[in-house]
Coordinates of C-alpha atoms in Angstrom, one line a residue:
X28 CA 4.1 -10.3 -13.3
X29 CA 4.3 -7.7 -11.1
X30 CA 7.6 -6.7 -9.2
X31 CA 5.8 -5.8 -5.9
X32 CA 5.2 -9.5 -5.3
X33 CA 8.7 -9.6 -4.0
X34 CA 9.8 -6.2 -3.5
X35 CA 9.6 -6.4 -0.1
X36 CA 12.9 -8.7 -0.2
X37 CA 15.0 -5.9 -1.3
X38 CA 12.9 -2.9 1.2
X39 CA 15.8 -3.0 3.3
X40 CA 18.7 -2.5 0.5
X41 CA 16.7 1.0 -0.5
X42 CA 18.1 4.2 1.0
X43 CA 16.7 7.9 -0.2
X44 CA 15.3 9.1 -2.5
X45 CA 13.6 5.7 -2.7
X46 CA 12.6 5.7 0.8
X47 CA 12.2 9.2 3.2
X48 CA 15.1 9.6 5.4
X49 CA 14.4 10.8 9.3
X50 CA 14.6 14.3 8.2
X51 CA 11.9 14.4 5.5
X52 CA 9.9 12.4 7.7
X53 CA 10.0 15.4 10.2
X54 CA 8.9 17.6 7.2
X55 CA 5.6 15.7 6.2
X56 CA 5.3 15.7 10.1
X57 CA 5.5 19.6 10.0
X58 CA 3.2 19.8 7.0
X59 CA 0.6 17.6 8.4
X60 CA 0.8 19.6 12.0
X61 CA -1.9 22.3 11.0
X62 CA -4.9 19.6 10.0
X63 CA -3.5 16.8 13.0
X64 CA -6.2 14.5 13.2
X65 CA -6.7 10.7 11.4
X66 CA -4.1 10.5 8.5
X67 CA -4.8 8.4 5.4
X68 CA -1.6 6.9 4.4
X69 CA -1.3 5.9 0.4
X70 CA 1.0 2.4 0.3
X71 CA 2.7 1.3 3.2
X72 CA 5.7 3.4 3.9
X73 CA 6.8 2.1 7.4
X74 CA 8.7 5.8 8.2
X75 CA 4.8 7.5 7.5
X76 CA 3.3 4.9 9.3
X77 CA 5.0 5.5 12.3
X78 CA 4.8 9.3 12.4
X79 CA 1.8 10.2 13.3
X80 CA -0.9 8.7 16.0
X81 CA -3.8 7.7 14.0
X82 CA -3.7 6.0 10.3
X83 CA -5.0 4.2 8.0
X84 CA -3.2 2.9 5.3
X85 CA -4.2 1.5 1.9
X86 CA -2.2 -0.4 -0.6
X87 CA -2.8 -3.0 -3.3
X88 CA 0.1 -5.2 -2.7
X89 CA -0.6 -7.9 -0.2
X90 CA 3.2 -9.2 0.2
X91 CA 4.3 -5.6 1.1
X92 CA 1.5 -5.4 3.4
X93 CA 2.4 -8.7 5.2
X94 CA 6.5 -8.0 5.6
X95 CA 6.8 -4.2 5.6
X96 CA 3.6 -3.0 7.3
X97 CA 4.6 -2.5 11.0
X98 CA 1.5 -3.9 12.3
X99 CA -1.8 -2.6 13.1
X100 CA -3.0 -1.3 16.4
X101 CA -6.1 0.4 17.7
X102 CA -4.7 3.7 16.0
X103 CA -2.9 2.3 12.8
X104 CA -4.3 -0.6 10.2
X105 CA -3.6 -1.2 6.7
X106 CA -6.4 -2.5 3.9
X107 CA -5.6 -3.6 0.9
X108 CA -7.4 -1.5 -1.9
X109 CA -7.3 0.5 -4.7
X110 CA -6.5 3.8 -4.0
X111 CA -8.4 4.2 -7.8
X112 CA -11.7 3.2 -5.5
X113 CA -11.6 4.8 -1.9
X114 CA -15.0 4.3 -0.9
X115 CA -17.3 6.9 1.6
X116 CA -17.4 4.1 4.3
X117 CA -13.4 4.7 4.7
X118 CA -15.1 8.4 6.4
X119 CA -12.8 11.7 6.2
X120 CA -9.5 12.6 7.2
X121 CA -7.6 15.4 8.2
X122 CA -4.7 14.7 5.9
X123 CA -3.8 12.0 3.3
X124 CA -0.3 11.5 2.8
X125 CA 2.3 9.6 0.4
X126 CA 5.6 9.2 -0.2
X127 CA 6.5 8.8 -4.1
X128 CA 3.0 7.3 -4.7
X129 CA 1.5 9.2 -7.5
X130 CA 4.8 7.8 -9.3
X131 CA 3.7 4.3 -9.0
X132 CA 0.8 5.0 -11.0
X133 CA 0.6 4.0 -14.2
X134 CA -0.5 7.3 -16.2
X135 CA -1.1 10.9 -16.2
X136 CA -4.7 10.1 -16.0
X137 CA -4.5 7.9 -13.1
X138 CA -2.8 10.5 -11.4
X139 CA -5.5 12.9 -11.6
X140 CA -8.3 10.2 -11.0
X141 CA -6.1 9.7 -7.0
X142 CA -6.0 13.0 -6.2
X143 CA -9.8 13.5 -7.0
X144 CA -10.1 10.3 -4.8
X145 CA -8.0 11.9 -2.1
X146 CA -9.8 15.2 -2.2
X147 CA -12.9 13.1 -1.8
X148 CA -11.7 11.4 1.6
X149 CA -10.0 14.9 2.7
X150 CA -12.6 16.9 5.4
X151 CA -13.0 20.9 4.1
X152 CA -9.4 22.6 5.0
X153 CA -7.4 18.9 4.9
X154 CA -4.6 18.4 3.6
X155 CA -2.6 16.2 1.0
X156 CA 0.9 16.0 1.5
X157 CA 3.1 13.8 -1.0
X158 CA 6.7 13.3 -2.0
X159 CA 6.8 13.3 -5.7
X160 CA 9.2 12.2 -7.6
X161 CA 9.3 15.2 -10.6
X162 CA 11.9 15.3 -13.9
X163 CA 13.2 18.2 -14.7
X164 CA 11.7 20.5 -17.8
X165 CA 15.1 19.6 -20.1
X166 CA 15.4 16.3 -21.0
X167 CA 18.4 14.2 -19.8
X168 CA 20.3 12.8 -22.1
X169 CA 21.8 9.2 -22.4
X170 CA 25.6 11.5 -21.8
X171 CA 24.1 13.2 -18.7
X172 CA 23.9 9.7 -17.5
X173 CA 27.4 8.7 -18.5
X174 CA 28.4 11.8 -17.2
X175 CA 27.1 10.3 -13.5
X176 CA 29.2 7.5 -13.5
X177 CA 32.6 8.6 -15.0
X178 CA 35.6 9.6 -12.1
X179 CA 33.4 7.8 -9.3
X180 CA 29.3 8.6 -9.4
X181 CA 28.2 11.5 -7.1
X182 CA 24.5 10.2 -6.2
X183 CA 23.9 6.4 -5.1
X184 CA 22.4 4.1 -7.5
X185 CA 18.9 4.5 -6.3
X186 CA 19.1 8.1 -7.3
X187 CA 20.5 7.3 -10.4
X188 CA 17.8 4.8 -11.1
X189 CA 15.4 7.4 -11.0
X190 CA 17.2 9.7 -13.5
X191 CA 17.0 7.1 -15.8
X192 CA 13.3 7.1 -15.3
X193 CA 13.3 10.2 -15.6
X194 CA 15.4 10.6 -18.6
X195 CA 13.1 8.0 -20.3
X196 CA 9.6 10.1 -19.7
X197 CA 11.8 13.3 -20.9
X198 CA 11.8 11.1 -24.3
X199 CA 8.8 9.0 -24.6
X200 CA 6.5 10.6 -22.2
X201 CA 5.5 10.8 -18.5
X202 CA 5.2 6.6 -18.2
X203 CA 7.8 4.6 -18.0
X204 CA 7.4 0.8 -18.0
X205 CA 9.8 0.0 -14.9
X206 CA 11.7 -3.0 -17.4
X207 CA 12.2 -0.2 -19.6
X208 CA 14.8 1.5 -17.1
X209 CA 16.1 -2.1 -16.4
X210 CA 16.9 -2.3 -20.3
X211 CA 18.0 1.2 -20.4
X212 CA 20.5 -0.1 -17.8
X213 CA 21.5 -3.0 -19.1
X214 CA 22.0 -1.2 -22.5
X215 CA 24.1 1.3 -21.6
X216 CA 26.5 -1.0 -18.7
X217 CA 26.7 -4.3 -19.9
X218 CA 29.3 -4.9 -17.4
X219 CA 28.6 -4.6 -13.7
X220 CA 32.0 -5.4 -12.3
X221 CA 33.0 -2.2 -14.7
X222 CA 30.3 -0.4 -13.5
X223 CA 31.4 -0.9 -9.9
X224 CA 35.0 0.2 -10.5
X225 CA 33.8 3.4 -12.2
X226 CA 30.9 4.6 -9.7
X227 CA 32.3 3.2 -6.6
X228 CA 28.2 1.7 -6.2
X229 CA 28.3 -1.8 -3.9
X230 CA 27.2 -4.1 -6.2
X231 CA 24.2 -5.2 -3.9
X232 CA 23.1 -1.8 -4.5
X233 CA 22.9 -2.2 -8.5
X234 CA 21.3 -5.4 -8.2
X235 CA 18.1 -4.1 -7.1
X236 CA 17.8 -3.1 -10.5
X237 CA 17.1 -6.7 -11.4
X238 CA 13.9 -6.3 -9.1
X239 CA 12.2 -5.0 -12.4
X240 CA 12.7 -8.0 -15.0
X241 CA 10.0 -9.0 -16.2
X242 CA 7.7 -6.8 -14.4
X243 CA 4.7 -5.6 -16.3
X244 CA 4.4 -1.9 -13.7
X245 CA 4.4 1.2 -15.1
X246 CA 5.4 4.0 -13.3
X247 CA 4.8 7.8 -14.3
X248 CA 7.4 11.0 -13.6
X249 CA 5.3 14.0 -14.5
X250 CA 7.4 17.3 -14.8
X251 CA 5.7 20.4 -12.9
X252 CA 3.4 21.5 -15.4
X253 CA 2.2 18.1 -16.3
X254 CA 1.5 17.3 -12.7
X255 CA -0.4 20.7 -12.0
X256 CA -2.5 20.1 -15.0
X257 CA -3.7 17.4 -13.2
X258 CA -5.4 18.6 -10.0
X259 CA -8.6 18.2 -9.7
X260 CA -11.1 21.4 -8.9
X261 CA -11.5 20.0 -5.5
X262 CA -8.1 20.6 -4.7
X263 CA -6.5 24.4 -4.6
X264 CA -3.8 26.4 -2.5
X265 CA -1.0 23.8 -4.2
X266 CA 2.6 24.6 -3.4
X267 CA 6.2 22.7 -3.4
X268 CA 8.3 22.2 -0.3
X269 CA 12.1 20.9 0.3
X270 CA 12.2 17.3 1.4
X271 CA 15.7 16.9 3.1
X272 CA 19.3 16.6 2.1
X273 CA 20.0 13.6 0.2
X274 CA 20.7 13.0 -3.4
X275 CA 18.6 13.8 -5.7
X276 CA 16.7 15.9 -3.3
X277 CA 16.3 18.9 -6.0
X278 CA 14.1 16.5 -8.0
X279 CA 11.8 14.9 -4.9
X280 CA 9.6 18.0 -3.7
X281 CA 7.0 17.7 -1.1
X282 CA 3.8 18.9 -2.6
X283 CA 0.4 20.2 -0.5
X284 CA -2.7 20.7 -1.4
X285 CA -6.0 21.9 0.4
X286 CA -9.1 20.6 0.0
X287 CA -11.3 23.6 -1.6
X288 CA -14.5 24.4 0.0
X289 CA -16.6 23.7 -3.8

């Protein structure tokens, strides 16, 4: 089972870094200013999907497509694909953008095999722009994460879900199965009503978590090095920009790239 079969129940309980606030949506608007043009959106993200005047977006989950997409136009349709197999007949585009979506793949590997496929739809001097989601070099320990939660927690829970992620590829590698954070969670605060008295979270906020029982997704949180390693020659110029205000932000960098005239 896969937990994007119903994620789309719980889109509108997610707040950042889990989904781009107005501010970093005006920052991927600046970013994507110099190429304008037809933008080729990765997954669904309503906030992309509405910033710019002509998109195509391409995602592999059919429910998230029918509830979150906000409906296609003459200048903005969704397909459900692969992004693994972006064919020549989608044409070129002047940017492809994402928010968080090289996380949702499944393995190093499959993040360099995207960004090959995104060079490949990009026109000479395009440009990718994507929020990724990046741990930090040092590893964060089970008491960092304590350490979150004790006198009142000073991120939300969605931020914190992702430092367990993170703390998770700092000890077993860049993939994380996503039941592997709800275990990690489960582990470590057995008792939710406890939890909420500590952290001060709303409780509907830490039930998202449950989202990920049983759900066989992997997603991947590359450090820096790990994710440069993975461009692909067709790709150069790469640099890392601020995304906002919100928490977490320090770990959610907006990364360009320009397509290389090879």
């Amino acid at each position: 089972m896969n937990h994007w079969e119903n994620y789309y129940r719980r889109w509108s309980q997610l707040k950042p870094p889990l989904r781009p606030s107005q501010e970093t949506v005006g920052i991927y608007r600046e970013l994507v200013k110099p190429s304008g043009g037809r933008v080729l959106l990765l997954g669904i993200t309503p906030e992309l999907a509405l910033a710019f005047d002509d998109v195509v977006a391409i995602d592999k989950s059919r429910p998230m497509i029918d509830h979150i997409w906000p409906g296609n136009t003459a200048q903005r349709r969704a397909i459900e694909g692969n992004w693994l197999g972006m064919g020549e007949e989608l044409g070129s585009f002047s940017a492809v953008v994402g928010d968080g979506s090289l996380n949702v793949l499944g393995s190093l590997a499959e993040i360099r095999a995207v960004l090959r496929q995104a060079a490949l739809r990009l026109a000479q001097g395009a440009r990718l722009v994507c929020r990724v989601f990046e741990r930090p070099d040092a590893a964060i320990t089970r008491d960092d994460l304590f350490q979150v939660v004790r006198g009142g927690a000073r991120i939300n829970f969605h931020a914190f879900k992702w430092r367990m992620a993170m703390s998770l590829a700092g000890r077993h590698g860049a993939s994380v199965p996503v039941a592997g954070i709800l275990e990690l969670f489960a582990g470590m605060f057995p008792d939710t009503a406890r939890l909420c008295a500590q952290s001060n979270w709303p409780v509907d906020d830490i039930k998202t978590i449950q989202a990920y029982r049983g759900s066989n997704a992997v997603y991947c949180f590359p450090n820096r090095a790990e994710l440069l390693a993975q461009m692909p020659p067709e790709m150069g110029e790469v640099s890392f920009h601020p995304s906002g205000q919100y928490d977490l932000c320090e770990r959610c960098p907006i990364m360009t790239a320009m397509r290389s005239n090879l």
